[in-house]
Amino acid sequence: GGAGRAGAGRVDECLVRSALAEKSAKMIGKMMRFIGRVLFAFMFISSGLAKMQGFYENSQKLISMLQPRINHTLLQLCSVLHAQCTPFSAEHLKYILYILIFLELCGGACFIFFPKAG
């Protein structure tokens, strides 16, 4: 009688320990995934902030450098698609670059909390 109860107590104790170990392993897995997402998103956010700072300081220089390349690529794409297009002006390109930087920052932030939306 007593030996049977002692053996059952050990089995119950082992089951409890196993359940706790499983719960803690799941929690550690969730924390590691979250930390990984934060580190990955940090790359996007820091890159976007660096671009925003650099773009704010040298916007005319950057646009004058990028405008011919972007317009050339746009014209090539339009010729492949047999479509009509007009090149971007410097003012339009400036706003397009601001939108792209904003999307990079928002994508990084969304990736932390909503991985599928990021």
Coordinates of N, CA, C and O in Angstrom, one line a residue:
G1 N 0.8 -1.2 0.0 CA 0.0 0.0 0.0 C 0.8 1.2 0.0 O 0.7 2.1 -0.8
G2 N 1.8 1.4 1.0 CA 2.6 2.6 1.1 C 3.5 2.8 -0.1 O 3.8 3.9 -0.5
A3 N 4.1 1.6 -0.5 CA 5.1 1.7 -1.6 C 4.3 2.1 -2.9 O 4.9 2.8 -3.7
G4 N 3.1 1.7 -3.1 CA 2.3 2.0 -4.3 C 2.0 3.5 -4.3 O 2.1 4.2 -5.3
R5 N 1.7 4.1 -3.1 CA 1.4 5.5 -3.1 C 2.7 6.4 -3.3 O 2.7 7.4 -4.0
A6 N 3.8 5.9 -2.8 CA 5.1 6.6 -3.0 C 5.5 6.6 -4.5 O 5.9 7.6 -5.0
G7 N 5.2 5.5 -5.1 CA 5.5 5.4 -6.6 C 4.6 6.3 -7.4 O 5.0 6.9 -8.4
A8 N 3.3 6.3 -7.0 CA 2.3 7.2 -7.7 C 2.7 8.7 -7.5 O 2.5 9.5 -8.4
G9 N 3.2 9.0 -6.3 CA 3.6 10.4 -6.0 C 4.7 10.8 -6.9 O 4.8 11.9 -7.3
R10 N 5.7 9.9 -7.1 CA 6.8 10.2 -7.9 C 6.4 10.4 -9.4 O 6.9 11.3 -10.1
V11 N 5.5 9.6 -9.8 CA 5.0 9.7 -11.2 C 4.3 11.0 -11.4 O 4.5 11.8 -12.4
D12 N 3.4 11.4 -10.4 CA 2.7 12.7 -10.5 C 3.7 13.9 -10.5 O 3.6 14.8 -11.2
E13 N 4.8 13.7 -9.6 CA 5.8 14.8 -9.5 C 6.5 14.9 -10.8 O 6.8 16.0 -11.3
C14 N 6.8 13.8 -11.5 CA 7.5 13.8 -12.8 C 6.6 14.4 -13.9 O 7.1 15.2 -14.7
L15 N 5.3 14.1 -13.8 CA 4.4 14.7 -14.8 C 4.3 16.2 -14.6 O 4.3 17.0 -15.6
V16 N 4.3 16.7 -13.4 CA 4.2 18.1 -13.1 C 5.5 18.8 -13.6 O 5.5 19.8 -14.2
R17 N 6.6 18.2 -13.3 CA 7.9 18.8 -13.7 C 8.0 18.8 -15.2 O 8.5 19.7 -15.8
S18 N 7.5 17.7 -15.9 CA 7.5 17.7 -17.3 C 6.6 18.8 -17.9 O 7.0 19.4 -18.9
A19 N 5.4 19.0 -17.3 CA 4.5 20.0 -17.8 C 5.1 21.4 -17.6 O 5.0 22.3 -18.5
L20 N 5.8 21.6 -16.5 CA 6.5 22.9 -16.2 C 7.6 23.1 -17.2 O 7.8 24.3 -17.7
A21 N 8.4 22.1 -17.5 CA 9.5 22.2 -18.4 C 8.9 22.5 -19.8 O 9.5 23.3 -20.5
E22 N 7.8 21.9 -20.2 CA 7.2 22.2 -21.5 C 6.7 23.6 -21.6 O 7.0 24.3 -22.6
K23 N 6.1 24.1 -20.6 CA 5.6 25.5 -20.5 C 6.7 26.5 -20.6 O 6.7 27.5 -21.3
S24 N 7.8 26.2 -19.9 CA 8.9 27.1 -19.9 C 9.6 27.1 -21.2 O 10.1 28.1 -21.7
A25 N 9.7 25.9 -21.8 CA 10.3 25.8 -23.2 C 9.5 26.6 -24.2 O 10.1 27.3 -25.1
K26 N 8.2 26.6 -24.1 CA 7.3 27.4 -25.0 C 7.5 28.8 -24.8 O 7.6 29.6 -25.7
M27 N 7.6 29.2 -23.5 CA 7.8 30.7 -23.2 C 9.2 31.1 -23.7 O 9.3 32.2 -24.2
I28 N 10.2 30.3 -23.5 CA 11.5 30.7 -24.0 C 11.5 30.8 -25.5 O 12.1 31.7 -26.1
G29 N 10.8 29.9 -26.2 CA 10.7 30.0 -27.6 C 10.0 31.3 -28.1 O 10.4 31.9 -29.0
K30 N 8.9 31.7 -27.4 CA 8.2 32.9 -27.7 C 9.1 34.1 -27.5 O 9.1 35.0 -28.3
M31 N 9.8 34.1 -26.4 CA 10.7 35.2 -26.1 C 11.9 35.3 -27.2 O 12.2 36.4 -27.6
M32 N 12.4 34.2 -27.6 CA 13.5 34.2 -28.6 C 13.0 34.7 -29.9 O 13.7 35.5 -30.6
R33 N 11.8 34.3 -30.3 CA 11.2 34.8 -31.5 C 11.0 36.3 -31.5 O 11.2 37.0 -32.4
F34 N 10.5 36.8 -30.3 CA 10.2 38.2 -30.2 C 11.5 39.0 -30.2 O 11.6 40.0 -30.9
I35 N 12.6 38.5 -29.6 CA 13.9 39.2 -29.6 C 14.4 39.2 -31.0 O 15.0 40.2 -31.5
G36 N 14.3 38.1 -31.7 CA 14.7 38.0 -33.1 C 14.0 39.0 -34.0 O 14.6 39.7 -34.8
R37 N 12.7 39.1 -33.8 CA 11.9 40.1 -34.6 C 12.4 41.5 -34.2 O 12.5 42.4 -35.1
V38 N 12.6 41.8 -33.0 CA 13.1 43.1 -32.6 C 14.4 43.5 -33.2 O 14.6 44.6 -33.7
L39 N 15.3 42.5 -33.2 CA 16.7 42.8 -33.8 C 16.5 43.0 -35.3 O 17.2 43.8 -35.9
F40 N 15.7 42.1 -36.0 CA 15.5 42.3 -37.4 C 14.9 43.6 -37.7 O 15.3 44.3 -38.7
A41 N 13.9 44.0 -37.0 CA 13.2 45.3 -37.2 C 14.1 46.4 -36.9 O 14.0 47.5 -37.6
F42 N 15.0 46.3 -35.9 CA 15.9 47.3 -35.6 C 16.8 47.7 -36.8 O 17.1 48.9 -37.0
M43 N 17.1 46.7 -37.6 CA 17.9 47.0 -38.8 C 17.1 47.9 -39.8 O 17.7 48.9 -40.3
F44 N 15.9 47.6 -40.0 CA 15.0 48.5 -40.9 C 14.8 49.9 -40.3 O 15.0 50.9 -41.0
I45 N 14.5 49.9 -39.0 CA 14.3 51.2 -38.4 C 15.5 52.1 -38.3 O 15.5 53.3 -38.7
S46 N 16.7 51.5 -38.0 CA 17.9 52.3 -37.9 C 18.3 52.7 -39.3 O 18.8 53.8 -39.5
S47 N 18.1 51.8 -40.3 CA 18.4 52.2 -41.7 C 17.5 53.3 -42.2 O 18.0 54.3 -42.8
G48 N 16.3 53.2 -41.9 CA 15.3 54.3 -42.3 C 15.6 55.6 -41.6 O 15.6 56.7 -42.3
L49 N 16.0 55.6 -40.3 CA 16.4 56.8 -39.7 C 17.6 57.4 -40.2 O 17.8 58.7 -40.4
A50 N 18.6 56.6 -40.6 CA 19.9 57.1 -41.1 C 19.6 57.7 -42.5 O 20.1 58.7 -42.9
K51 N 18.7 57.0 -43.3 CA 18.4 57.6 -44.6 C 17.6 58.9 -44.5 O 17.9 59.8 -45.2
M52 N 16.7 59.0 -43.5 CA 16.0 60.2 -43.3 C 16.9 61.3 -42.9 O 16.8 62.5 -43.4
Q53 N 17.8 61.1 -42.0 CA 18.8 62.1 -41.6 C 19.7 62.5 -42.8 O 19.8 63.7 -43.0
G54 N 20.2 61.6 -43.5 CA 21.0 61.9 -44.7 C 20.2 62.6 -45.8 O 20.7 63.5 -46.4
F55 N 19.0 62.2 -46.0 CA 18.2 62.8 -47.0 C 17.8 64.2 -46.7 O 17.7 65.1 -47.5
Y56 N 17.6 64.4 -45.4 CA 17.2 65.8 -44.9 C 18.3 66.7 -45.1 O 18.2 67.9 -45.5
E57 N 19.6 66.3 -44.9 CA 20.7 67.1 -45.0 C 21.1 67.4 -46.4 O 21.6 68.5 -46.8
N58 N 21.0 66.4 -47.3 CA 21.5 66.5 -48.7 C 20.5 66.1 -49.7 O 20.7 65.4 -50.6
S59 N 19.2 66.6 -49.5 CA 18.2 66.1 -50.4 C 18.4 66.5 -51.9 O 18.2 65.7 -52.8
Q60 N 18.9 67.7 -52.1 CA 19.1 68.1 -53.5 C 20.2 67.3 -54.2 O 20.1 66.9 -55.3
K61 N 21.2 67.1 -53.5 CA 22.4 66.4 -54.0 C 21.9 64.9 -54.3 O 22.2 64.4 -55.4
L62 N 21.2 64.3 -53.4 CA 20.8 62.9 -53.6 C 19.8 62.8 -54.7 O 19.9 61.9 -55.6
I63 N 18.9 63.8 -54.8 CA 17.9 63.7 -55.9 C 18.5 63.9 -57.2 O 18.2 63.3 -58.2
S64 N 19.5 64.9 -57.3 CA 20.2 65.1 -58.6 C 21.0 63.9 -59.0 O 21.2 63.6 -60.2
M65 N 21.4 63.1 -58.0 CA 22.2 61.9 -58.4 C 21.2 60.7 -58.8 O 21.5 60.0 -59.7
L66 N 20.1 60.6 -58.1 CA 19.2 59.5 -58.4 C 18.2 59.7 -59.5 O 17.8 58.8 -60.2
Q67 N 17.9 61.0 -59.8 CA 16.9 61.3 -60.8 C 17.2 60.7 -62.2 O 16.3 60.0 -62.8
P68 N 18.4 60.9 -62.7 CA 18.6 60.3 -64.1 C 18.5 58.7 -64.0 O 18.0 58.1 -65.0
R69 N 19.0 58.1 -63.0 CA 19.0 56.6 -62.9 C 17.5 56.1 -62.8 O 17.2 55.2 -63.5
I70 N 16.7 56.8 -62.0 CA 15.4 56.3 -61.8 C 14.6 56.6 -63.1 O 13.8 55.7 -63.5
N71 N 14.8 57.7 -63.7 CA 14.0 58.0 -64.9 C 14.4 57.1 -66.1 O 13.6 56.7 -66.9
H72 N 15.7 56.8 -66.1 CA 16.2 55.8 -67.1 C 15.5 54.4 -66.9 O 15.1 53.8 -67.9
T73 N 15.5 54.0 -65.7 CA 14.9 52.7 -65.4 C 13.4 52.7 -65.7 O 12.8 51.8 -66.2
L74 N 12.7 53.8 -65.3 CA 11.3 54.0 -65.6 C 11.0 53.9 -67.1 O 10.1 53.2 -67.6
L75 N 11.9 54.6 -67.9 CA 11.7 54.6 -69.4 C 11.9 53.2 -70.0 O 11.2 52.8 -70.9
Q76 N 12.9 52.5 -69.4 CA 13.1 51.1 -69.9 C 12.0 50.2 -69.6 O 11.5 49.4 -70.4
L77 N 11.4 50.3 -68.4 CA 10.3 49.5 -68.0 C 9.1 49.9 -68.8 O 8.3 48.9 -69.3
C78 N 8.8 51.1 -69.1 CA 7.7 51.5 -70.0 C 7.9 51.0 -71.4 O 6.9 50.6 -72.0
S79 N 9.1 50.9 -71.9 CA 9.3 50.4 -73.3 C 9.1 48.9 -73.3 O 8.6 48.4 -74.3
V80 N 9.5 48.2 -72.2 CA 9.2 46.8 -72.2 C 7.7 46.5 -72.1 O 7.2 45.5 -72.7
L81 N 7.0 47.3 -71.3 CA 5.6 47.1 -71.2 C 4.7 47.8 -72.3 O 3.5 47.6 -72.3
H82 N 5.4 48.5 -73.2 CA 4.7 49.2 -74.3 C 3.7 50.1 -73.7 O 2.5 50.2 -74.1
A83 N 4.1 50.9 -72.7 CA 3.3 51.9 -72.1 C 3.8 53.3 -72.2 O 5.0 53.5 -72.4
Q84 N 3.0 54.3 -72.0 CA 3.4 55.7 -72.0 C 3.7 56.1 -70.6 O 3.0 55.7 -69.7
C85 N 4.8 56.8 -70.4 CA 5.2 57.3 -69.1 C 5.9 58.6 -69.2 O 6.5 58.9 -70.3
T86 N 5.9 59.4 -68.2 CA 6.6 60.6 -68.1 C 7.6 60.5 -67.0 O 7.4 59.9 -66.0
P87 N 8.8 61.1 -67.2 CA 9.8 61.0 -66.2 C 9.4 61.8 -64.9 O 8.6 62.7 -65.0
F88 N 10.0 61.4 -63.8 CA 9.7 62.0 -62.5 C 10.4 63.4 -62.5 O 11.6 63.5 -62.8
S89 N 9.7 64.4 -61.9 CA 10.4 65.6 -61.7 C 11.1 65.5 -60.3 O 10.9 64.6 -59.6
A90 N 12.0 66.5 -60.1 CA 12.8 66.4 -58.8 C 11.8 66.5 -57.6 O 12.1 65.9 -56.6
E91 N 10.8 67.3 -57.7 CA 9.8 67.5 -56.6 C 9.1 66.2 -56.4 O 8.9 65.8 -55.2
H92 N 8.6 65.5 -57.4 CA 7.9 64.2 -57.2 C 8.9 63.2 -56.7 O 8.5 62.4 -55.8
L93 N 10.1 63.2 -57.1 CA 11.1 62.2 -56.6 C 11.3 62.4 -55.2 O 11.5 61.4 -54.4
K94 N 11.4 63.6 -54.7 CA 11.6 63.9 -53.3 C 10.5 63.3 -52.5 O 10.8 62.7 -51.5
Y95 N 9.3 63.5 -52.9 CA 8.1 62.9 -52.1 C 8.1 61.4 -52.2 O 7.8 60.7 -51.2
I96 N 8.5 60.9 -53.3 CA 8.5 59.4 -53.4 C 9.6 58.8 -52.5 O 9.3 57.8 -51.8
L97 N 10.7 59.4 -52.4 CA 11.7 59.0 -51.5 C 11.3 59.1 -50.0 O 11.6 58.2 -49.2
Y98 N 10.6 60.2 -49.7 CA 10.1 60.3 -48.3 C 9.1 59.2 -48.0 O 9.1 58.6 -46.9
I99 N 8.2 58.9 -49.0 CA 7.2 57.8 -48.8 C 7.9 56.5 -48.6 O 7.6 55.7 -47.7
L100 N 9.0 56.2 -49.4 CA 9.7 54.9 -49.2 C 10.4 54.8 -47.9 O 10.4 53.8 -47.3
I101 N 11.0 55.9 -47.4 CA 11.6 55.9 -46.1 C 10.5 55.7 -45.0 O 10.7 54.9 -44.1
F102 N 9.4 56.3 -45.1 CA 8.3 56.2 -44.2 C 7.8 54.7 -44.2 O 7.6 54.1 -43.1
L103 N 7.7 54.1 -45.3 CA 7.3 52.7 -45.4 C 8.3 51.8 -44.8 O 8.0 50.8 -44.1
E104 N 9.6 52.1 -44.9 CA 10.6 51.3 -44.3 C 10.5 51.4 -42.8 O 10.6 50.4 -42.1
L105 N 10.3 52.6 -42.2 CA 10.2 52.8 -40.8 C 8.9 52.1 -40.3 O 9.0 51.4 -39.3
C106 N 7.8 52.2 -41.0 CA 6.6 51.6 -40.5 C 6.7 50.1 -40.6 O 6.2 49.3 -39.8
G107 N 7.3 49.6 -41.7 CA 7.4 48.1 -41.8 C 8.3 47.5 -40.7 O 8.0 46.5 -40.2
G108 N 9.3 48.2 -40.3 CA 10.1 47.8 -39.2 C 9.4 47.7 -37.9 O 9.4 46.8 -37.1
A109 N 8.6 48.8 -37.7 CA 7.8 48.8 -36.4 C 6.7 47.8 -36.4 O 6.4 47.1 -35.4
C110 N 6.0 47.6 -37.6 CA 5.0 46.6 -37.7 C 5.5 45.2 -37.5 O 4.9 44.3 -37.0
F111 N 6.8 45.0 -38.0 CA 7.3 43.6 -37.9 C 7.5 43.2 -36.5 O 7.5 42.0 -36.2
I112 N 7.7 44.1 -35.6 CA 7.9 43.8 -34.2 C 6.6 43.2 -33.6 O 6.6 42.2 -33.0
F113 N 5.5 44.0 -33.8 CA 4.3 43.6 -33.1 C 3.3 42.8 -34.0 O 2.5 42.0 -33.5
F114 N 3.4 42.9 -35.3 CA 2.5 42.2 -36.2 C 3.4 41.6 -37.3 O 3.6 42.2 -38.4
P115 N 4.1 40.4 -37.1 CA 5.0 39.9 -38.0 C 4.5 39.7 -39.4 O 5.2 39.9 -40.4
K116 N 3.2 39.3 -39.6 CA 2.7 39.1 -40.9 C 2.4 40.4 -41.6 O 2.5 40.5 -42.8
A117 N 2.1 41.5 -40.9 CA 1.9 42.8 -41.5 C 3.2 43.5 -41.8 O 3.2 44.3 -42.8
G118 N 4.3 43.2 -41.1 CA 5.5 43.9 -41.3 C 6.1 43.4 -42.6 O 6.8 44.1 -43.3

